[in-house]
XYZ file of N, CA, C and O in Angstrom:
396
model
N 5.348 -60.126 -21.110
C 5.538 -58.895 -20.388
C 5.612 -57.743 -21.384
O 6.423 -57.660 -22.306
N 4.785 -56.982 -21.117
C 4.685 -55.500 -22.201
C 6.365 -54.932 -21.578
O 7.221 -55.279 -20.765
N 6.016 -53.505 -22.910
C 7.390 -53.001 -22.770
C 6.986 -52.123 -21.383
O 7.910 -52.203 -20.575
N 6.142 -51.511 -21.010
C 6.214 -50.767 -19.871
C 6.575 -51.332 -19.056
O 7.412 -50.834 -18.302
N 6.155 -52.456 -18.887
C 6.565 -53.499 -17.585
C 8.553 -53.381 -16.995
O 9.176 -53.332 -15.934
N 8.825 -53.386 -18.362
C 10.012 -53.022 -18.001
C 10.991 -52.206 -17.543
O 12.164 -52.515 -17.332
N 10.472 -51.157 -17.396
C 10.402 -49.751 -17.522
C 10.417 -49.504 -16.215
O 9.354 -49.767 -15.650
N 11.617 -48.917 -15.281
C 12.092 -48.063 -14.509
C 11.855 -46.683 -13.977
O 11.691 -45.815 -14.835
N 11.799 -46.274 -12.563
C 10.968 -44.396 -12.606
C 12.278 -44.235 -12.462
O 12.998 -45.190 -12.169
N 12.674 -43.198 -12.620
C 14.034 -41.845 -12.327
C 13.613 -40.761 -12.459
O 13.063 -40.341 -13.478
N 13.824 -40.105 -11.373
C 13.937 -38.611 -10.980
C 14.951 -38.100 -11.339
O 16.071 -38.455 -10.970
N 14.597 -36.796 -12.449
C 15.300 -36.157 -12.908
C 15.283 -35.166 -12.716
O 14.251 -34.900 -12.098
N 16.300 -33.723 -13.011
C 16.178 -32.366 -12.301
C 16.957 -31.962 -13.265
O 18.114 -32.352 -13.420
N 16.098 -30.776 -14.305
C 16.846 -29.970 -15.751
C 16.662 -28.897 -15.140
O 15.728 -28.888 -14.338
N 17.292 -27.932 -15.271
C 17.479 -26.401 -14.778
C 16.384 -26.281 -13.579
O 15.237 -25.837 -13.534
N 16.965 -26.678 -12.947
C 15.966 -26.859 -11.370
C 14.496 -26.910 -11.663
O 13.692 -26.155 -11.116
N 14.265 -27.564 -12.291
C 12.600 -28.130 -12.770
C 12.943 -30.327 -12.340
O 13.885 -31.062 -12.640
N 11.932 -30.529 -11.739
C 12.063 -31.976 -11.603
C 11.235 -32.843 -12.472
O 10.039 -32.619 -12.655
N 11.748 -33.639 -12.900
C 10.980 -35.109 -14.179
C 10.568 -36.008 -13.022
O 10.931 -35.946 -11.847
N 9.663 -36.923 -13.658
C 9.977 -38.606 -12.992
C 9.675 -39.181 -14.554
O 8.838 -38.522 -15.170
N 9.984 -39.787 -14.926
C 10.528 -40.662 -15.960
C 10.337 -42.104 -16.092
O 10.720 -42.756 -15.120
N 9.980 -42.564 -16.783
C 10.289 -44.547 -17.059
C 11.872 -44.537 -18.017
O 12.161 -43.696 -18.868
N 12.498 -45.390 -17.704
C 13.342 -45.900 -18.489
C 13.829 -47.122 -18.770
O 13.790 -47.785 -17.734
N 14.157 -47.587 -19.438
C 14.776 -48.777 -19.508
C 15.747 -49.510 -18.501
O 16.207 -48.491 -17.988
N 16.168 -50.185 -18.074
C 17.362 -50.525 -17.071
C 18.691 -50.282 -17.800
O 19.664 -49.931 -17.133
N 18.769 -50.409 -18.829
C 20.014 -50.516 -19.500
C 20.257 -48.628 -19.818
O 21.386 -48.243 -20.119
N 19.083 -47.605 -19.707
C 19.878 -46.840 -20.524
C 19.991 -45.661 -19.067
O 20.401 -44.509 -18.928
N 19.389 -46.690 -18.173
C 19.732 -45.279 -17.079
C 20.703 -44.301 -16.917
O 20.483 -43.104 -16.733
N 21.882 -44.897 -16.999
C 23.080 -44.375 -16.227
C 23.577 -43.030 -17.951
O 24.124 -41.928 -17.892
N 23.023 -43.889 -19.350
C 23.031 -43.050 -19.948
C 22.399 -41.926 -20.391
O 22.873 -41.039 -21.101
N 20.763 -42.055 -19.709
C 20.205 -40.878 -19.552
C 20.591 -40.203 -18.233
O 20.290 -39.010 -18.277
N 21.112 -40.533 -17.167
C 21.542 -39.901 -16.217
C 22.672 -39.137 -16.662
O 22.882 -38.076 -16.073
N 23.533 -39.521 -17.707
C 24.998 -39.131 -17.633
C 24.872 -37.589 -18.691
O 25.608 -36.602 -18.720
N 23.415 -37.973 -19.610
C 22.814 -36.778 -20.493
C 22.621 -35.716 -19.385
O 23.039 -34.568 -19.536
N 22.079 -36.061 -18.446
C 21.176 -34.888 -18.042
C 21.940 -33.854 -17.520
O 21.728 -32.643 -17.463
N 23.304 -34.865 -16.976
C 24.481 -34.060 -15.920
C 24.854 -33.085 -17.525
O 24.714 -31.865 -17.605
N 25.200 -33.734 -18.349
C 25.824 -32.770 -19.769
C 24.612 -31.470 -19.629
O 25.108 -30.370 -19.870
N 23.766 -31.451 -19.431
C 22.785 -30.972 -20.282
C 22.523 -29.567 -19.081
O 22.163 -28.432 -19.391
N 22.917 -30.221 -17.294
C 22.712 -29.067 -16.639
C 23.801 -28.080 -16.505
O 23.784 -26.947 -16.025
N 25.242 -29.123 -17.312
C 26.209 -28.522 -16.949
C 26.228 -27.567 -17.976
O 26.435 -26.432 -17.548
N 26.087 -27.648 -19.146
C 25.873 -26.818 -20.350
C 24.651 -25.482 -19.497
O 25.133 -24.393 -19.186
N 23.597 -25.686 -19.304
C 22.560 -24.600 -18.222
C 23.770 -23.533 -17.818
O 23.998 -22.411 -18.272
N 24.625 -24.486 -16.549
C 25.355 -23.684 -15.978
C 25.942 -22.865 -16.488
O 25.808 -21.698 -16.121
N 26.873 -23.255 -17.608
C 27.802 -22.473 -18.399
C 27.205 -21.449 -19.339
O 28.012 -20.557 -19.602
N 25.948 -21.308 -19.961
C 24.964 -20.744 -20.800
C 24.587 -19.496 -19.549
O 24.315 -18.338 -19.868
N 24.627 -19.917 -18.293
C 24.323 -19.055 -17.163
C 25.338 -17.898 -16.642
O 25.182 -16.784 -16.142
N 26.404 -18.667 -16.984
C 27.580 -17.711 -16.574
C 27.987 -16.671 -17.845
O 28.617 -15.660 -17.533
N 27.714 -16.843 -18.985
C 28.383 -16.671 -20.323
C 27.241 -15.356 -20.794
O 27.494 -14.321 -21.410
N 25.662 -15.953 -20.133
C 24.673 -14.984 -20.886
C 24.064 -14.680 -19.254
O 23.307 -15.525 -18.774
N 24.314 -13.832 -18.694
C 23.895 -13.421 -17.711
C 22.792 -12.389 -17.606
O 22.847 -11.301 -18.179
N 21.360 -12.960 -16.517
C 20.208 -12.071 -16.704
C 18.916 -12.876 -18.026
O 18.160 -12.349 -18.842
N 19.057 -13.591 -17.849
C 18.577 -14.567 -19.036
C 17.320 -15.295 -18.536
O 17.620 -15.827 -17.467
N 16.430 -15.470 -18.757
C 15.492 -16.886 -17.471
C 15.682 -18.107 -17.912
O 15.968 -18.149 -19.109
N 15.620 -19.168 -17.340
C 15.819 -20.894 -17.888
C 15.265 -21.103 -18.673
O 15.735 -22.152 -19.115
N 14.240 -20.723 -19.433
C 13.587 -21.183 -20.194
C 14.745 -20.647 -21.999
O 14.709 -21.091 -23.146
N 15.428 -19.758 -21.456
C 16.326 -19.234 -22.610
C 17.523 -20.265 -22.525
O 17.826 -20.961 -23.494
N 18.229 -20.330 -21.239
C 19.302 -21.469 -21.235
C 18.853 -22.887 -21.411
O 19.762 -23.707 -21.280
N 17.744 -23.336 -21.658
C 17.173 -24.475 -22.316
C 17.377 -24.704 -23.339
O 17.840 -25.745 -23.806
N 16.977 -23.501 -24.002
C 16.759 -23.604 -25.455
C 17.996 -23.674 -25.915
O 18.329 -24.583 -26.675
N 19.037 -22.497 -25.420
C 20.421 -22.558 -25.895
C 20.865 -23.818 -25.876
O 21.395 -24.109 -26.948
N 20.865 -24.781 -25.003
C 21.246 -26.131 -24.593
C 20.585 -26.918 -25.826
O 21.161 -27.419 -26.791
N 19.567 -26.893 -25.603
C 18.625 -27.840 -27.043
C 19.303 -26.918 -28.150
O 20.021 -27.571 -28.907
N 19.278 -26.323 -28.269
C 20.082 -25.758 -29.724
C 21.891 -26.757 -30.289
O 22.215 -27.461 -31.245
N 22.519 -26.289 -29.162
C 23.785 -27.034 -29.023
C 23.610 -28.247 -29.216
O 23.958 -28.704 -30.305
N 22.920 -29.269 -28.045
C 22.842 -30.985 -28.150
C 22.200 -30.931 -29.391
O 22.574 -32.013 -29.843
N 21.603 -30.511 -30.133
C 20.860 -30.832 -31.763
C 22.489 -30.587 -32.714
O 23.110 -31.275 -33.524
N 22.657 -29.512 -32.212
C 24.413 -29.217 -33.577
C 25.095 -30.225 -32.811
O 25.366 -31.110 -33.622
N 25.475 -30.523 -31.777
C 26.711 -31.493 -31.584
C 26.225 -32.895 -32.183
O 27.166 -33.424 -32.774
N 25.056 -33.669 -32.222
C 24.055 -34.365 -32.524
C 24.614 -34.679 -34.248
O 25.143 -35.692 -34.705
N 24.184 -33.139 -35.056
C 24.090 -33.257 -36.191
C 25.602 -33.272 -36.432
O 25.881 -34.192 -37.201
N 26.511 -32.680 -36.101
C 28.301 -33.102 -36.055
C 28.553 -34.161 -35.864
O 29.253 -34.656 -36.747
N 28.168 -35.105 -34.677
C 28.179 -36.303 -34.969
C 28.039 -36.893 -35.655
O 29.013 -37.587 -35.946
N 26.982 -37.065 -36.313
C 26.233 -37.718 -37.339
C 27.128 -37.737 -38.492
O 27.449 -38.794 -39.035
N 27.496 -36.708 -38.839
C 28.213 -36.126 -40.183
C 29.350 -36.805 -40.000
O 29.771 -37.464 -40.951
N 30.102 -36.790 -38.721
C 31.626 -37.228 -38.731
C 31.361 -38.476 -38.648
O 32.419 -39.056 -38.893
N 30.335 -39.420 -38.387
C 30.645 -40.622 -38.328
C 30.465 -41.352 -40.281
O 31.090 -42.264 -40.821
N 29.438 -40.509 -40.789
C 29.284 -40.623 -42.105
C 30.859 -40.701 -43.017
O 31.404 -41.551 -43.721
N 31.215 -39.233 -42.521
C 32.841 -39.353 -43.022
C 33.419 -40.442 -42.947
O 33.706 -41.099 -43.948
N 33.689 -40.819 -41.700
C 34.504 -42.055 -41.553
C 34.176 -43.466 -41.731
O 34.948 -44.379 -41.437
N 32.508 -43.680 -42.429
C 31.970 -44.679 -42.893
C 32.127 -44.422 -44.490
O 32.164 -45.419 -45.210
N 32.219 -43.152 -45.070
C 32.914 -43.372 -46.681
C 34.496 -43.455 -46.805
O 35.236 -43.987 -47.633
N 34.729 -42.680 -45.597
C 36.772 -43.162 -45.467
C 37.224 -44.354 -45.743
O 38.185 -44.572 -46.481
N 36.180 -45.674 -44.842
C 36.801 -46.870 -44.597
C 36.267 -47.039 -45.915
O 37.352 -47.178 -46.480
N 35.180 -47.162 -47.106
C 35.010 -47.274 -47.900
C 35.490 -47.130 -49.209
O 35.324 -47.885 -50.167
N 36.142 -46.007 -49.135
C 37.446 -45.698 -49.955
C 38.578 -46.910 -49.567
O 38.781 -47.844 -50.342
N 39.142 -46.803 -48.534
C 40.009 -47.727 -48.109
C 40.341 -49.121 -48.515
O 41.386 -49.753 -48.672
N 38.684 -49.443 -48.662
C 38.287 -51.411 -48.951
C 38.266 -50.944 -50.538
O 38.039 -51.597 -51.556
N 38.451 -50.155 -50.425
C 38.530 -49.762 -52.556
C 39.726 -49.660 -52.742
O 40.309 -50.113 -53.727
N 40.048 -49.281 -52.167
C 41.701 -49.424 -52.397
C 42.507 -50.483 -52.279
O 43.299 -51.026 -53.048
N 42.124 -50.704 -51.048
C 42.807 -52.330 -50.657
C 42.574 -53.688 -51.598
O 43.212 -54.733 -51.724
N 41.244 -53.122 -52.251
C 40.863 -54.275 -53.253
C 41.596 -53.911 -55.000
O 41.697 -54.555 -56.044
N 41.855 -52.986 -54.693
C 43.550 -52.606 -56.174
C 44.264 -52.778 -55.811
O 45.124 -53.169 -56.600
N 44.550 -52.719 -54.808
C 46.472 -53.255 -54.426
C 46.321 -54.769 -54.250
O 47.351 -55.428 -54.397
N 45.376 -55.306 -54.005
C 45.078 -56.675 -53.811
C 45.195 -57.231 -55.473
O 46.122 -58.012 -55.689
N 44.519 -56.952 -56.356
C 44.842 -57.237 -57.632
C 45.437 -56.937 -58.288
O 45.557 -57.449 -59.401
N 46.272 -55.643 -57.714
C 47.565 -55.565 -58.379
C 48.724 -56.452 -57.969
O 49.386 -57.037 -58.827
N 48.941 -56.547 -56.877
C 49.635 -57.433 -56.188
C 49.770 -59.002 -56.623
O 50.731 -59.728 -56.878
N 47.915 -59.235 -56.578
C 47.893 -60.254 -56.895
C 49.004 -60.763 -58.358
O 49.943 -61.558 -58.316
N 48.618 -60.191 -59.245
C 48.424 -60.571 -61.032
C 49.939 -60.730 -61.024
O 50.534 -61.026 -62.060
């Protein structure tokens, strides 16, 4: 079975524009749960910059999900050299302890 085969339609709706989509079964509910972030961000970009057309509160939105994206990224890096420090440490008190 090819990968399309597997592959799911969903109707989607970004700043009142409609998708139909393939997706996976497994990532539906998490591209569904994006899209709600993504119109709710619209909304708020709507209230905040008023007089604007969608095609501007898009972009603002894609601007944001790319920085929250790249914040992510960064903070998880942090806390993958944190624990790294940590097992460096733990491995001196371990031989200090030890000896």
């Amino acid at each position: 079975m090819s990968q399309e085969e597997n592959l799911i339609p969903a109707n989607i709706m970004i700043a009142d524009r409609h998708f139909r989509i393939k997706v996976e079964p497994a990532d539906e509910e998490t591209v569904r749960h994006s899209i709600r972030i993504i119109n709710d961000k619209v909304m708020e970009f709507k209230k905040t910059f008023p007089g604007k057309d969608m095609q501007d509160y898009v972009s603002m939105v894609l601007i944001w999900f790319a920085t929250e994206f790249k914040a992510e990224a960064a903070s998880s890096m942090d806390s993958g050299s944190i624990m790294e420090k940590l097992d460096q440490l733990e491995a001196i008190l371990d031989s200090e302890l030890g000896s």
